[in-house]
Coordinates of C-alpha atoms in Angstrom, one line a residue:
M15 CA -70.9 123.2 -77.4
N16 CA -73.2 120.2 -76.1
N17 CA -75.0 119.3 -78.9
R18 CA -75.7 115.9 -77.2
Y19 CA -79.2 116.2 -77.3
S20 CA -79.3 118.0 -81.3
R21 CA -80.8 115.0 -82.8
Q22 CA -84.3 115.7 -81.3
E23 CA -84.3 119.6 -81.6
L24 CA -83.9 118.9 -84.8
F25 CA -87.6 117.6 -85.0
P26 CA -89.4 119.6 -85.4
P27 CA -92.7 118.7 -83.1
I28 CA -90.2 119.2 -80.0
G29 CA -87.9 121.9 -81.3
K30 CA -85.4 123.7 -78.4
E31 CA -88.5 125.2 -77.2
G32 CA -90.0 121.3 -76.6
Q33 CA -86.9 120.2 -75.6
Q34 CA -86.3 122.6 -73.3
K35 CA -90.2 121.9 -71.6
I36 CA -88.9 118.2 -71.3
S37 CA -85.5 119.3 -68.9
T38 CA -88.2 121.4 -66.6
K39 CA -90.7 118.4 -66.2
H40 CA -91.0 114.7 -63.5
V41 CA -92.3 111.6 -64.0
L42 CA -92.9 108.6 -61.9
I43 CA -92.9 105.5 -63.1
I44 CA -94.0 102.6 -60.7
G45 CA -92.0 99.1 -61.7
A46 CA -88.7 98.7 -62.8
G47 CA -89.0 95.9 -64.3
A48 CA -89.4 95.3 -68.5
L49 CA -91.1 98.4 -69.5
G50 CA -90.2 100.7 -66.7
T51 CA -86.3 100.0 -67.5
G52 CA -87.0 100.7 -71.2
S53 CA -89.7 103.3 -70.6
A54 CA -86.9 104.6 -68.0
E55 CA -83.5 104.8 -70.3
A56 CA -85.6 106.2 -73.0
L57 CA -86.8 109.0 -71.3
V58 CA -83.2 110.1 -69.9
R59 CA -81.6 110.1 -73.1
A60 CA -84.4 112.0 -74.4
G61 CA -83.5 114.9 -71.2
I62 CA -86.1 114.4 -68.4
G63 CA -85.8 117.2 -65.4
K64 CA -86.5 114.8 -62.9
L65 CA -87.4 110.6 -62.9
T66 CA -88.8 108.5 -59.5
I67 CA -88.7 105.0 -59.9
V68 CA -90.2 102.7 -57.4
D69 CA -89.8 99.2 -57.6
R70 CA -90.1 96.9 -54.0
D71 CA -87.9 93.9 -56.3
Y72 CA -84.5 93.3 -57.1
V73 CA -82.7 91.6 -59.8
E74 CA -83.0 88.0 -60.4
W75 CA -81.6 85.9 -63.7
S76 CA -84.8 86.2 -65.3
N77 CA -85.0 89.6 -65.9
L78 CA -82.1 90.2 -67.6
Q79 CA -83.2 88.6 -70.9
R80 CA -85.9 91.7 -71.3
Q81 CA -84.5 94.4 -68.2
Q82 CA -82.4 96.4 -70.3
L83 CA -80.4 98.1 -67.8
Y84 CA -79.4 95.2 -66.1
C85 CA -76.2 93.3 -65.9
E86 CA -74.9 89.9 -64.4
E87 CA -73.1 91.4 -61.3
D88 CA -76.9 93.2 -60.2
A89 CA -78.1 89.5 -60.6
I90 CA -75.9 87.5 -58.9
N91 CA -76.0 90.3 -55.7
R92 CA -79.8 90.8 -55.6
I93 CA -79.5 94.6 -55.8
P94 CA -82.6 96.1 -55.1
K95 CA -83.7 96.7 -59.1
A96 CA -85.0 100.5 -58.2
I97 CA -80.7 101.3 -57.2
A98 CA -79.3 98.9 -59.9
A99 CA -81.4 101.0 -62.4
G100 CA -80.5 104.3 -61.0
N101 CA -76.7 103.4 -60.7
R102 CA -77.1 102.7 -65.2
L103 CA -79.0 105.8 -65.1
K104 CA -77.2 108.1 -63.7
A105 CA -74.0 106.7 -65.8
I106 CA -76.3 107.2 -68.9
N107 CA -77.1 110.7 -68.3
S108 CA -75.3 112.7 -64.8
S109 CA -77.7 115.8 -65.8
V110 CA -81.1 113.7 -64.8
D111 CA -81.8 114.2 -61.4
I112 CA -82.3 110.6 -60.8
K113 CA -84.7 108.8 -57.1
T114 CA -84.8 106.2 -56.9
L115 CA -87.2 104.5 -53.2
I116 CA -87.4 100.6 -52.4
A117 CA -91.5 100.4 -52.3
D118 CA -94.3 98.9 -53.0
A119 CA -96.6 101.3 -54.3
S120 CA -99.9 101.6 -51.5
G121 CA -102.7 104.3 -52.3
L122 CA -101.1 106.7 -49.5
E123 CA -97.7 106.1 -51.5
L124 CA -99.3 106.9 -54.6
E125 CA -101.1 109.7 -53.1
E126 CA -97.6 111.2 -52.2
W127 CA -95.8 110.9 -55.3
A128 CA -98.7 111.6 -57.1
K129 CA -98.3 115.7 -55.7
Q130 CA -95.1 116.3 -57.2
V131 CA -95.2 114.4 -60.6
D132 CA -96.3 116.1 -64.2
L133 CA -96.9 112.1 -65.5
I134 CA -97.3 108.6 -64.1
I135 CA -96.3 105.9 -66.3
D136 CA -97.1 102.0 -65.8
A137 CA -94.9 99.9 -65.5
T138 CA -96.7 97.9 -63.1
D139 CA -96.8 93.8 -62.7
N140 CA -100.4 93.6 -61.7
F141 CA -104.5 95.4 -62.2
E142 CA -104.8 96.5 -57.8
T143 CA -102.4 99.3 -58.4
R144 CA -103.1 100.7 -61.8
M145 CA -106.3 101.1 -60.2
M146 CA -105.0 102.3 -57.5
I147 CA -102.6 104.6 -60.1
N148 CA -105.9 105.6 -62.0
D149 CA -107.6 107.4 -58.9
V150 CA -104.8 109.3 -58.4
S151 CA -104.4 110.4 -61.4
Q152 CA -108.0 111.6 -61.4
K153 CA -107.9 113.2 -58.4
Y154 CA -104.8 114.9 -58.3
Q155 CA -105.4 115.5 -62.0
V156 CA -101.9 113.3 -62.9
P157 CA -102.0 112.4 -66.8
W158 CA -100.6 108.9 -66.6
I159 CA -100.3 106.3 -69.4
Y160 CA -101.0 101.7 -69.2
G161 CA -99.0 99.8 -70.3
A162 CA -98.9 96.5 -70.9
C163 CA -97.5 93.2 -72.0
V164 CA -97.1 88.7 -71.7
G165 CA -96.1 86.7 -74.3
S166 CA -96.0 87.9 -77.6
Y167 CA -99.0 90.4 -76.8
G168 CA -99.3 93.3 -75.6
I169 CA -101.1 96.6 -74.3
A170 CA -100.8 100.8 -74.2
Y171 CA -103.1 104.1 -73.3
T172 CA -103.2 107.4 -72.2
I173 CA -105.3 109.1 -69.9
I174 CA -105.7 112.6 -69.2
P175 CA -108.3 113.3 -66.3
E176 CA -111.1 115.3 -67.2
K177 CA -110.8 114.2 -71.4
T178 CA -110.7 110.7 -71.6
P179 CA -111.8 108.0 -70.3
C180 CA -110.1 105.7 -67.6
L181 CA -109.4 102.9 -66.9
A182 CA -112.2 102.1 -64.8
C183 CA -114.0 103.2 -67.4
L184 CA -113.1 100.5 -69.3
L185 CA -112.2 97.6 -67.4
K186 CA -115.0 97.7 -64.9
T187 CA -113.8 95.6 -61.9
I188 CA -110.5 94.6 -61.4
P189 CA -109.7 91.7 -63.7
I190 CA -108.0 88.1 -61.6
G191 CA -106.0 85.6 -63.1
G192 CA -104.7 85.7 -66.1
L193 CA -101.3 84.9 -67.1
T194 CA -97.3 86.6 -66.8
C195 CA -94.7 86.4 -67.6
D196 CA -93.7 84.1 -64.9
T197 CA -96.8 81.4 -66.2
G198 CA -96.8 82.9 -69.6
G199 CA -93.3 84.0 -70.9
I200 CA -92.7 87.4 -72.7
I201 CA -90.4 88.1 -76.3
S202 CA -88.5 91.3 -75.4
P203 CA -89.7 92.9 -79.0
A204 CA -93.1 93.1 -77.7
V205 CA -91.7 95.3 -74.4
N206 CA -89.6 97.0 -76.3
M207 CA -93.3 97.5 -79.1
V208 CA -94.6 99.2 -75.5
V209 CA -92.3 101.1 -74.4
A210 CA -92.4 102.8 -78.1
Y211 CA -96.3 103.5 -77.3
Q212 CA -95.7 104.9 -74.2
I213 CA -92.6 106.4 -74.7
S214 CA -94.2 108.1 -77.8
E215 CA -97.1 109.2 -76.8
A216 CA -95.4 110.5 -73.4
L217 CA -93.3 113.0 -74.7
K218 CA -96.1 114.6 -76.9
L219 CA -97.6 115.5 -72.9
L220 CA -94.5 116.6 -71.5
V221 CA -94.2 118.9 -74.5
G222 CA -97.6 119.7 -74.5
D223 CA -98.4 118.7 -77.5
M224 CA -102.0 117.1 -77.1
D225 CA -103.7 117.6 -80.6
S226 CA -100.8 114.5 -81.7
L227 CA -102.1 112.6 -78.7
R228 CA -102.8 108.6 -79.7
N229 CA -106.5 108.8 -78.1
K230 CA -107.2 105.3 -79.0
L231 CA -105.7 102.2 -77.3
V232 CA -103.7 99.9 -78.8
S233 CA -102.9 96.4 -78.6
F234 CA -100.5 94.2 -81.1
D235 CA -99.3 90.8 -81.0
L236 CA -96.7 90.4 -82.5
W237 CA -95.6 86.3 -83.2
K238 CA -99.0 86.1 -84.5
N239 CA -99.0 89.2 -86.5
Q240 CA -101.9 90.9 -85.7
Y241 CA -102.7 94.8 -84.2
S242 CA -105.7 97.1 -83.3
A243 CA -106.7 100.4 -83.0
I244 CA -110.1 101.3 -81.1
G245 CA -111.9 104.6 -80.3
A246 CA -112.2 104.7 -77.0
D247 CA -114.0 108.1 -76.2
K248 CA -117.6 106.5 -75.7
L249 CA -116.6 104.7 -72.4
K250 CA -116.2 107.1 -70.5
D251 CA -119.1 106.7 -67.7
E252 CA -120.4 109.7 -66.4
H253 CA -121.1 107.3 -63.3
C254 CA -117.5 105.7 -62.7
P255 CA -116.1 105.4 -59.8
S256 CA -113.7 106.9 -60.0
C257 CA -113.6 110.1 -62.9
G258 CA -117.5 110.0 -63.4
K259 CA -119.4 113.1 -61.4
E260 CA -120.0 111.5 -58.2
R261 CA -116.4 110.4 -57.9
S262 CA -115.2 108.0 -54.6
Y263 CA -112.1 106.9 -55.9
P264 CA -112.7 103.3 -54.8
Y265 CA -109.4 102.1 -55.1
L266 CA -107.5 104.2 -52.6
S267 CA -110.1 102.7 -50.3
F268 CA -108.6 100.2 -47.3
E269 CA -112.4 98.4 -48.8
N270 CA -110.9 98.1 -51.8
Q271 CA -107.3 96.8 -51.5
T272 CA -106.1 93.0 -50.9
K273 CA -105.5 92.0 -47.8
T274 CA -102.0 90.8 -46.2
A275 CA -101.1 89.3 -42.2
V276 CA -98.5 87.5 -40.8
L277 CA -99.6 84.2 -39.0
C278 CA -99.5 83.6 -35.3
G279 CA -96.3 81.2 -35.2
R280 CA -95.8 80.5 -38.8
D281 CA -93.4 81.2 -41.5
S282 CA -96.0 82.5 -43.8
V283 CA -98.3 84.9 -44.7
Q284 CA -102.1 85.3 -46.0
I285 CA -103.1 87.5 -48.8
R286 CA -107.0 88.2 -49.4
P287 CA -108.4 90.2 -52.3
P288 CA -110.7 92.4 -51.6
S289 CA -114.5 90.0 -52.4
P290 CA -114.2 86.8 -52.5
I291 CA -113.7 85.1 -56.4
E292 CA -113.6 82.0 -57.5
R293 CA -109.8 80.2 -59.2
D294 CA -110.4 77.8 -61.8
L295 CA -107.5 76.2 -59.8
E296 CA -107.1 73.1 -63.4
A297 CA -106.3 76.3 -65.6
L298 CA -103.8 77.8 -62.4
E299 CA -102.1 74.3 -63.0
K300 CA -101.6 73.9 -65.6
A301 CA -100.2 77.2 -66.0
F302 CA -97.5 76.2 -62.9
L303 CA -96.3 72.7 -64.3
K304 CA -94.5 74.8 -67.4
Q305 CA -91.7 76.2 -64.6
N306 CA -89.9 74.4 -62.9
G307 CA -91.6 74.7 -59.2
T308 CA -94.1 71.6 -58.0
V309 CA -97.4 71.5 -58.3
Q310 CA -100.4 69.8 -56.6
R311 CA -103.8 70.1 -56.2
N312 CA -106.9 68.8 -54.7
P313 CA -111.2 69.8 -55.1
Y314 CA -110.1 72.6 -52.4
L315 CA -106.6 74.4 -52.8
L316 CA -103.3 74.2 -55.2
S317 CA -100.0 74.2 -53.6
Y318 CA -97.2 75.6 -55.9
S319 CA -93.9 74.9 -54.7
I320 CA -90.6 76.9 -55.5
D321 CA -86.8 77.2 -54.2
H322 CA -87.6 77.9 -50.8
H323 CA -91.5 79.1 -51.3
R324 CA -95.0 77.4 -51.6
L325 CA -97.9 79.1 -52.7
V326 CA -101.1 77.7 -51.4
I327 CA -104.2 78.9 -53.5
F328 CA -107.4 77.8 -52.5
K329 CA -110.9 78.7 -54.7
D330 CA -112.0 81.5 -52.9
G331 CA -108.5 83.3 -53.8
R332 CA -107.1 82.9 -51.0
V333 CA -103.3 82.8 -50.9
L334 CA -101.4 81.6 -49.0
V335 CA -97.2 81.8 -48.7
H336 CA -95.2 79.9 -47.1
G337 CA -91.7 80.5 -46.4
T338 CA -91.2 84.3 -45.4
K339 CA -93.0 86.8 -43.4
D340 CA -92.1 90.0 -44.7
I341 CA -95.1 91.1 -46.7
T342 CA -93.6 93.0 -49.4
E343 CA -91.8 90.2 -50.6
A344 CA -95.2 88.1 -50.4
K345 CA -97.1 90.5 -52.3
A346 CA -94.2 89.8 -55.2
L347 CA -94.4 86.5 -55.2
Y348 CA -98.4 86.5 -55.5
H349 CA -98.1 89.5 -58.5
R350 CA -95.3 87.0 -60.2
Y351 CA -97.7 84.4 -60.4
L352 CA -101.0 85.0 -60.3
G353 CA -100.9 88.2 -62.1

């Protein structure tokens, strides 16, 4: 007799009935980095019916410290993360239907994927994609779980269309700048804690135990021994363009997305935010000086060179990524170093 899920079924809030429900559900994970690999492994071990993983990047040596599905051979061969993750997950549980996509999650693709899933888990590295996930969630009535971490800090929040405030209610506008794992570092316990929050909420949703959902935005700093859980219900905005009465899903429109263009005759891609912003070049310089690359700054722009790429960042938010004509690669570098 196969007792693979017996310990999970012995847990009363799940039981055999809940396990059966889990086995029929389809979850979409956007991103196969630290949060994505942790969440994917937990769901596959829990017996999810179908799992789709989307990621545009490949495995690098710096990933191995915290991205638990990858090994040294993946980094040596620069295997796409989606493929490496899928191979490992199939070895863990061959009964799960695992679909892997090497892709950049744009609005059009997110809309198509969202029509087929029961839950979306955020494991991205940027707020632009999160806001598109948020709009897709509201448009197609699919719950999603926001999560992020950097350094020893982490945050998680569960969003249920028509019931909770959405991410746009909480943030109002897309945050620009801030530390990333590549500029501020990260420790694996912070990743594991966010994954624990995200997957515990995911299991509640998958078995239909809505009364047990946290209904609070949780944040913590493990190094500073800080923790907070904030009730967000009062932040729901009836005029919110993403979830309000006259919603327009603004982050799915082309006008509100980051613009990219390959520069004619040059091995470079220009990336421009949806609207002009003012970058703090001095703060960016301090962050980049902690890295292995070369940093140069004048009153108008900052240049950061690493490996065979060079990012030139202007005060108005524009970035030139030199050393590639691949827009997907350029966007990956942009989000890696600029959040």
